[in-house]
Tab-separated table of C-alpha atoms in Angstrom:
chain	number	residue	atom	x	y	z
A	1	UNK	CA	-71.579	96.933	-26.006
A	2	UNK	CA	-70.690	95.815	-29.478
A	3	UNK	CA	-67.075	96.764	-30.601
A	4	UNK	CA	-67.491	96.317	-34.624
A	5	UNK	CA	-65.866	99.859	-35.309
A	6	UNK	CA	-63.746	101.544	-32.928
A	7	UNK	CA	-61.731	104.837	-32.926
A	8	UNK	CA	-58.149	105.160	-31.104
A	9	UNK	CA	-56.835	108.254	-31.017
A	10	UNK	CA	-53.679	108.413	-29.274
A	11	UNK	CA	-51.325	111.535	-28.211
A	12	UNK	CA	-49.204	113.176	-31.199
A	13	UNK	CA	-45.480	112.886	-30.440
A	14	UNK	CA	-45.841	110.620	-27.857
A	15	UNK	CA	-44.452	107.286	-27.745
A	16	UNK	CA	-46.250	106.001	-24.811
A	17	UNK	CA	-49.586	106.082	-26.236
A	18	UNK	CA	-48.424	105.198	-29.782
A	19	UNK	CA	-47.559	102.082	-27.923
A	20	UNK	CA	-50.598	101.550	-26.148
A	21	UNK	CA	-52.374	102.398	-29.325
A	22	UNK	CA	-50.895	99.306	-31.756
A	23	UNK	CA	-51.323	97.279	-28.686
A	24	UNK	CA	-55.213	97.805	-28.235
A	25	UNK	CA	-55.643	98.055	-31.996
A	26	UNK	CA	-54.083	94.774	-32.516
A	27	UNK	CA	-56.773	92.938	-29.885
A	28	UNK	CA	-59.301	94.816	-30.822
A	29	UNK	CA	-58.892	93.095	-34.497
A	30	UNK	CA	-58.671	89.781	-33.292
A	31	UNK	CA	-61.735	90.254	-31.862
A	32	UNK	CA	-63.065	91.093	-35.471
A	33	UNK	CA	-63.507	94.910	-34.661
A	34	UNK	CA	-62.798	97.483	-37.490
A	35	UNK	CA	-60.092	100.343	-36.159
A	36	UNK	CA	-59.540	103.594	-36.752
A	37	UNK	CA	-56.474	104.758	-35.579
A	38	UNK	CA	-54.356	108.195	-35.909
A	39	UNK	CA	-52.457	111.324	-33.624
A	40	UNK	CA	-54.546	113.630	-31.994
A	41	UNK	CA	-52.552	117.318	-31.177
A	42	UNK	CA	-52.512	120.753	-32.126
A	43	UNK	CA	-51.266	120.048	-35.449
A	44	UNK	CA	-53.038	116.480	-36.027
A	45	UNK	CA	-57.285	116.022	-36.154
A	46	UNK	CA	-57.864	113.429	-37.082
A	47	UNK	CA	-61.950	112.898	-36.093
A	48	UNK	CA	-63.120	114.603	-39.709
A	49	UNK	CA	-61.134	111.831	-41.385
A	50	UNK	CA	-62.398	109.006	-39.099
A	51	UNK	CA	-66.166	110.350	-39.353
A	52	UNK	CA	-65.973	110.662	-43.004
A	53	UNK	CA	-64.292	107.317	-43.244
A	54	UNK	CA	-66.393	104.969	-41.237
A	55	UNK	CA	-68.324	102.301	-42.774
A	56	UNK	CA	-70.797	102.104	-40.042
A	57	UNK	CA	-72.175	103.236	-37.016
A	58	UNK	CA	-68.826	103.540	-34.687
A	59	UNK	CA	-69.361	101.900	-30.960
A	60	UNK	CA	-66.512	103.262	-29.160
A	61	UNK	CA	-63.445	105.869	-29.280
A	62	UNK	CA	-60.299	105.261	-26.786
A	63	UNK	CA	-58.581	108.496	-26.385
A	64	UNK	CA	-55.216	107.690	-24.947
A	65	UNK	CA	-53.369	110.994	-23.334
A	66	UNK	CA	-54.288	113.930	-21.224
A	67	UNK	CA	-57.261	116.199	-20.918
A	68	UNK	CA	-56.237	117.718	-23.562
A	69	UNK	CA	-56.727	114.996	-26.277
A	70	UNK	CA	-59.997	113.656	-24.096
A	71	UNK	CA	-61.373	117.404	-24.388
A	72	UNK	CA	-60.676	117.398	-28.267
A	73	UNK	CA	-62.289	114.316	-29.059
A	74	UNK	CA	-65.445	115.385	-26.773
A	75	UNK	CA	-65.859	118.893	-29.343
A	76	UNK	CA	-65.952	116.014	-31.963
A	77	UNK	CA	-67.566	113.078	-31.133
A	78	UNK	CA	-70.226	114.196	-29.114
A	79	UNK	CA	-72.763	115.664	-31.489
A	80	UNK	CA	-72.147	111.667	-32.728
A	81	UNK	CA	-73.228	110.630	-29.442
A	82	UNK	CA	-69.996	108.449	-29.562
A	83	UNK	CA	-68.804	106.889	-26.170
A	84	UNK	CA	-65.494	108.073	-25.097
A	85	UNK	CA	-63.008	105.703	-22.682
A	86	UNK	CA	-59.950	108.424	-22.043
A	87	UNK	CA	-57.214	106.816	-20.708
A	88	UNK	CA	-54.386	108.955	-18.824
A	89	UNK	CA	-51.302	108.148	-20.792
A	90	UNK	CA	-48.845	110.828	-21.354
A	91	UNK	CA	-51.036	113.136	-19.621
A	92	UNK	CA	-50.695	115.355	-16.484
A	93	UNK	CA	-53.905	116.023	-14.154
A	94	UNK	CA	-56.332	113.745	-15.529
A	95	UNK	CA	-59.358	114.706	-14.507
A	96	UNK	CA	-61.119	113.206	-17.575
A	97	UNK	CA	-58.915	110.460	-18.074
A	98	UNK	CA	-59.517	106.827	-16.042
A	99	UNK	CA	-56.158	105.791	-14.926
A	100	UNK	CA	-53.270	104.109	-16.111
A	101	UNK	CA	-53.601	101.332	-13.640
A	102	UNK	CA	-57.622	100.371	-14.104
A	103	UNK	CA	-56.544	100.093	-18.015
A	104	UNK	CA	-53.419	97.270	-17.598
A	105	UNK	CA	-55.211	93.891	-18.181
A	106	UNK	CA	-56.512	95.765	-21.666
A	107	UNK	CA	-57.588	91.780	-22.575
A	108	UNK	CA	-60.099	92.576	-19.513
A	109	UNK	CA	-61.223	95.913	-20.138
A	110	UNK	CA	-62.154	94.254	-23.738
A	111	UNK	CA	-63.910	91.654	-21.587
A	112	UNK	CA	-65.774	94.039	-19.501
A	113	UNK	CA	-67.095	96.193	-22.437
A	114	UNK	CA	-68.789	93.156	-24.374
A	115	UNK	CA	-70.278	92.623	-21.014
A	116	UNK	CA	-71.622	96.098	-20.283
A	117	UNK	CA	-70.002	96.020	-16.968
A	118	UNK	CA	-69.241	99.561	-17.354
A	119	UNK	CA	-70.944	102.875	-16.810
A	120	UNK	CA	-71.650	106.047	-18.795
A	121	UNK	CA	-71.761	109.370	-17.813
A	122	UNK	CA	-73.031	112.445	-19.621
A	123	UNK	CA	-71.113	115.904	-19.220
A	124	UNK	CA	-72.662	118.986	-20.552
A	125	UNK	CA	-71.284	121.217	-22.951
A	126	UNK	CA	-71.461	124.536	-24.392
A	127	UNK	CA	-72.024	125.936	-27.864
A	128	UNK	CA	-71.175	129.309	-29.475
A	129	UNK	CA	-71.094	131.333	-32.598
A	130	UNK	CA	-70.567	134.953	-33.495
A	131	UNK	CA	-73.035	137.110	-34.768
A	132	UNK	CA	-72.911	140.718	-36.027
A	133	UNK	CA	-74.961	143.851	-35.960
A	134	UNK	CA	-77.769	144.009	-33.570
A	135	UNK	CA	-79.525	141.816	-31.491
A	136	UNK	CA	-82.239	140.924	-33.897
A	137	UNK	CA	-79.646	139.337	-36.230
A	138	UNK	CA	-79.758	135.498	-35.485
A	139	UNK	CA	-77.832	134.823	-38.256
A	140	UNK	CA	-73.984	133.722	-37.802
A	141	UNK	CA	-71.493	135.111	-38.999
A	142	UNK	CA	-69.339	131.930	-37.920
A	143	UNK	CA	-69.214	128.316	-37.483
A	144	UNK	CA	-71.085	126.579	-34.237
A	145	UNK	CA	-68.311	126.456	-32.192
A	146	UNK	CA	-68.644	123.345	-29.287
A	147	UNK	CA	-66.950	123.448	-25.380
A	148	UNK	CA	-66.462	121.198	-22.667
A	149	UNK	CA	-64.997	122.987	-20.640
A	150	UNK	CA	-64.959	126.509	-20.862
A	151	UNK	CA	-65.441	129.366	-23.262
A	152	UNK	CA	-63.072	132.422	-22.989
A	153	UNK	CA	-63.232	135.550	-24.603
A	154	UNK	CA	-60.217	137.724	-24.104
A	155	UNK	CA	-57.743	140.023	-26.134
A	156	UNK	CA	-54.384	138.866	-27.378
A	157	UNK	CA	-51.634	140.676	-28.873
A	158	UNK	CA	-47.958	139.872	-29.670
A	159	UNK	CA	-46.390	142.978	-28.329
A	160	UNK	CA	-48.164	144.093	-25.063
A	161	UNK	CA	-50.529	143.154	-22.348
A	162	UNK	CA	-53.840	144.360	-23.221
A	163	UNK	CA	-57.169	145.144	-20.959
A	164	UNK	CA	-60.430	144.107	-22.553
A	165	UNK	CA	-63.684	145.903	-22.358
A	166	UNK	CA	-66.354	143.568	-22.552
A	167	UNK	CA	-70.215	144.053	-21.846
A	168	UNK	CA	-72.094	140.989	-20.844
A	169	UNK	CA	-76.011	140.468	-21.464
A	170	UNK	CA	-77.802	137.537	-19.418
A	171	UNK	CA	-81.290	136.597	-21.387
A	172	UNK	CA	-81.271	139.690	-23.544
A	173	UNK	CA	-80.387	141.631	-20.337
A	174	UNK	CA	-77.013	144.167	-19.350
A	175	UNK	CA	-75.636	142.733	-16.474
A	176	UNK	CA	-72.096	144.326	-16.431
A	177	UNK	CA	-69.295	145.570	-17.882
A	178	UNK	CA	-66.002	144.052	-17.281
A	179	UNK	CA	-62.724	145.806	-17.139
A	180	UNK	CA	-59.285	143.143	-17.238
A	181	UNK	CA	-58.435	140.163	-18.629
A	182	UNK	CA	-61.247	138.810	-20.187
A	183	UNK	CA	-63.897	136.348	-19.125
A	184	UNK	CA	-64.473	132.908	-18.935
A	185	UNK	CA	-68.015	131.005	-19.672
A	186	UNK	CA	-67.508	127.527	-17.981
A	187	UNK	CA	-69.509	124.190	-17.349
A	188	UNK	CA	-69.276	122.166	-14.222
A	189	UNK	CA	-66.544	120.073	-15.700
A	190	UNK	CA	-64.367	122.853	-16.629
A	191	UNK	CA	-65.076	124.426	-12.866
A	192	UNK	CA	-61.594	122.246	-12.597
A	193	UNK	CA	-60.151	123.821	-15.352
A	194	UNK	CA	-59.379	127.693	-16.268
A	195	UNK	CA	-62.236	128.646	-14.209
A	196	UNK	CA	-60.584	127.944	-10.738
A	197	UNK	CA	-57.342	129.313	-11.607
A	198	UNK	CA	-59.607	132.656	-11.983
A	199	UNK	CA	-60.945	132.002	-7.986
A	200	UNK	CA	-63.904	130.721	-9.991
A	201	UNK	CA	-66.595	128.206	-8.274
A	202	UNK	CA	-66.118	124.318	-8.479
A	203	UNK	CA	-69.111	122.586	-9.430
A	204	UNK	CA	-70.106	119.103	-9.393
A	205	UNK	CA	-69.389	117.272	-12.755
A	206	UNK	CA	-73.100	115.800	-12.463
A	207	UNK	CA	-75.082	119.132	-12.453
A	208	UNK	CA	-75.921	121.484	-15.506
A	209	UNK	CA	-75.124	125.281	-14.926
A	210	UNK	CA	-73.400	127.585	-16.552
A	211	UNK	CA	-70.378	129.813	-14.572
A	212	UNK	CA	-69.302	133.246	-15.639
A	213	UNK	CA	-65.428	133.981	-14.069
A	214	UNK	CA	-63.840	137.544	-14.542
A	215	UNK	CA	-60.282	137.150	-15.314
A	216	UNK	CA	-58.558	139.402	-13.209
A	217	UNK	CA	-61.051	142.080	-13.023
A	218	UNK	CA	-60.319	145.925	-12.272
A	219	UNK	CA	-63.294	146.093	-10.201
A	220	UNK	CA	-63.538	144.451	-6.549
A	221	UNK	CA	-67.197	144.201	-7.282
A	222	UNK	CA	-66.972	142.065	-10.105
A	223	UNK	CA	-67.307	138.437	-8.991
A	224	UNK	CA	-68.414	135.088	-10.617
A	225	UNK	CA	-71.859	133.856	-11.533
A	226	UNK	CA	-73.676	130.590	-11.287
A	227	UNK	CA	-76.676	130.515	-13.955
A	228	UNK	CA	-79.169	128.249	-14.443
A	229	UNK	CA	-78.576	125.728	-17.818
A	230	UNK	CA	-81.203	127.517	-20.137
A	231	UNK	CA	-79.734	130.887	-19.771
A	232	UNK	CA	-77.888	132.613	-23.109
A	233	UNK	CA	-74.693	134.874	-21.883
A	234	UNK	CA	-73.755	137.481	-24.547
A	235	UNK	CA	-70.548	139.216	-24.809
A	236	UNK	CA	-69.769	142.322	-26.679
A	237	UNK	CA	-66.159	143.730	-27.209
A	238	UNK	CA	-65.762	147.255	-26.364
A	239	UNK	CA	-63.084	149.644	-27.528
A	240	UNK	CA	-60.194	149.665	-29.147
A	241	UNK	CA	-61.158	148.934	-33.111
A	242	UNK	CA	-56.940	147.797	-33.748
A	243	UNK	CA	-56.724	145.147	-31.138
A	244	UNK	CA	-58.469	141.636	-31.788
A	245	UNK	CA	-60.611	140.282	-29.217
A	246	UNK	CA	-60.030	136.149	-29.252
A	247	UNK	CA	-62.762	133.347	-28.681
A	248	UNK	CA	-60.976	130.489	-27.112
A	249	UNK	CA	-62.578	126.763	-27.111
A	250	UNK	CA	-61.046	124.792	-24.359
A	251	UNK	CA	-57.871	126.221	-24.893
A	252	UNK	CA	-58.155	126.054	-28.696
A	253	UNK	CA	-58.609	129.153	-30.804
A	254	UNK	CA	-61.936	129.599	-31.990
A	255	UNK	CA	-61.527	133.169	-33.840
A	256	UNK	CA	-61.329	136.857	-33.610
A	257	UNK	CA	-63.873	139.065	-32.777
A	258	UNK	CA	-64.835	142.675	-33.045
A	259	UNK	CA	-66.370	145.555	-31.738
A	260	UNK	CA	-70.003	145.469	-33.765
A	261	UNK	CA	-69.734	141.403	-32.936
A	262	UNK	CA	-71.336	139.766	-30.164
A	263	UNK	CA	-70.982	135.884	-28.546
A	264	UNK	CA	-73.664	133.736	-27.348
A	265	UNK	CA	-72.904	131.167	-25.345
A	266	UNK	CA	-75.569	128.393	-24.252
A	267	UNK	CA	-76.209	125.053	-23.117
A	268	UNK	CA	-75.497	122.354	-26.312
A	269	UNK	CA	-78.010	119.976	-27.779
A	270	UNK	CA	-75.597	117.187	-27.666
A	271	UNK	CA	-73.864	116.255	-24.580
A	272	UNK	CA	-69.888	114.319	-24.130
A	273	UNK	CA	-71.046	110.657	-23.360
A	274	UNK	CA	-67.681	109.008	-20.962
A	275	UNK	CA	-67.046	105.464	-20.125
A	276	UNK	CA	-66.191	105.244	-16.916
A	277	UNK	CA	-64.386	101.872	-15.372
A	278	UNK	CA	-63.707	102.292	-11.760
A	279	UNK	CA	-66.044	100.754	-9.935
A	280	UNK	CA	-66.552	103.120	-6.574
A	281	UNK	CA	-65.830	106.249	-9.318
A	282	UNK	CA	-65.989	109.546	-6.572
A	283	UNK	CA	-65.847	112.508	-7.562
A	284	UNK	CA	-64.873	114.243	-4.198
A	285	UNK	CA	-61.653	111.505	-4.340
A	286	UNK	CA	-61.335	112.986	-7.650
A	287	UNK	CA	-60.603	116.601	-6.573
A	288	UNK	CA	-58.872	115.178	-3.437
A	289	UNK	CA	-56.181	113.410	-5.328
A	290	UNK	CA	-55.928	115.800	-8.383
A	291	UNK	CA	-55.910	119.229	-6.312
A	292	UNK	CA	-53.812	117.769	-3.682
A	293	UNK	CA	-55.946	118.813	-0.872
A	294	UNK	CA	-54.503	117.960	2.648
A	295	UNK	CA	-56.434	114.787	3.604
A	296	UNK	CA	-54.487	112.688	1.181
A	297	UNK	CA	-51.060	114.442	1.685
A	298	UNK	CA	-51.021	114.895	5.337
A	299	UNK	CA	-51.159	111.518	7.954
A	300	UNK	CA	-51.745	112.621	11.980
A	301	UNK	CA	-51.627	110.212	14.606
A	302	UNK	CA	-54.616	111.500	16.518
A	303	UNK	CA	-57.230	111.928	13.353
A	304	UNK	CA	-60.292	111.063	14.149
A	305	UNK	CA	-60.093	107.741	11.410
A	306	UNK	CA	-57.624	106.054	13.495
């Protein structure tokens, strides 16, 4: 890999990854590399800037913080087709994020990139916009919103708990409608995410399928759905014309939606490209170790490994 222009983005308000931040930046320009460096949060984007601003083609963008910032720079950087190393600093989980430890030596990790003793993995994602009127109207009414993880349409309202009515089409066709909470429209990476807090399905981070998890439905009957990649999942808000229906992005806020609008959700064109470091990467250790599942918490003296 060549490093002449490369993007850090580090955690906004935290010192730790400032830190790390001026450290790598400083190496990286005595290694005659270009940086781009700024805060990534809710209140600081700084990708437009860094796009807009780069005088060529940019070969690499550290993210330095939690899922979080590594999910915000993916809805960015990936219709670039722009690498992404995450590094977990100041973060929580980490599924996205290589560890702390594999990024130490940085001097190395500098080393190993030049060499291309590295990997990259591709992670779907999901698109949406909003349209209005019928189903003949292909024509927006919003921008192309992107998703790594998940989609969610629910209702939200300062005051009171709300229940959402929402009919879902598969492929131009009524599957159901949903009564509670809202739903969410996930990929296999964010099967980890919002999705299994809803008793949704976890899915390998290496396939491509789309899942569909009620949130907290008022029907037993209503269960999540495993689609194949190519399939289009519309949602229509039902109801109540004085209580706004949200799209939610990952987490982020997307926009409002009405009844008379509906939501298609797909498979992207462009696809979250991720360095990955750790030489025996797994993701089964993965889960193990972030869900805290009982073979690494729990030692017997008679298991059948000793």
């Amino acid at each position: 890999m060549q490093l002449k222009q490369v993007i850090i983005a580090y955690k906004a308000r935290d010192s730790q990854s400032k830190r790390w931040a001026e450290l790598c930046a400083k190496q990286l320009e005595n290694r005659h590399c270009q940086v781009l460096m700024g805060p990534s949060g809710p209140k600081d984007n700084p990708y437009p800037v860094f796009l807009a601003s780069a005088t060529q083609p940019i070969d690499l963008a550290l993210v330095l913080g939690g899922d979080g910032t590594v999910l915000t720079s993916a809805r960015h950087l990936a219709p670039a087709g722009i690498p992404i190393l995450g590094v977990n600093i100041g973060g929580h989980l980490g599924f996205l994020t290589e560890s702390v430890d594999e990024f130490e030596d940085t001097e190395k990790v500098w080393d190993r990139l030049f060499e291309d003793r590295y990997a990259i993995q591709r992670r779907m994602m999901l698109q949406a916009a909003v349209y209005e009127g019928q189903r003949t109207n292909l024509e927006p009414v919003t921008e192309l919103y992107l998703a790594l993880n998940e989609f969610c349409v629910k209702p939200a309202s300062a005051d009171r708990m709300i229940t959402s009515i929402l009919e879902m089409e598969i492929d131009s066709e009524v599957i159901d409608q949903y009564v509670g909470d809202g739903l969410i429209i996930s990929t296999p990476t964010g099967s980890t995410g919002y999705t299994v807090s809803a008793n949704g399905p976890i899915m390998h981070d290496g396939m491509e399928a789309v899942t569909i998890t009620p949130i907290c439905p008022m029907s037993l009957s209503s269960r999540p759905l495993v689609l194949p990649p190519g399939s289009v999942v519309s949602i229509w808000p039902l109801g109540d014309y004085d209580l706004s229906t949200k799209l939610w992005m990952d987490g982020v806020l997307s926009t409002s939606i009405w009844p008379g609008h509906r939501v298609d959700v797909r498979m992207a064109d462009c696809r979250a490209k991720f360095i990955i470091l750790r030489e025996n990467n797994s993701y089964y250790q993965t889960l193990r170790e972030k869900l805290l599942w009982a073979g690494t918490r729990v030692r017997y003296s008679n298991n059948h490994r000793n």
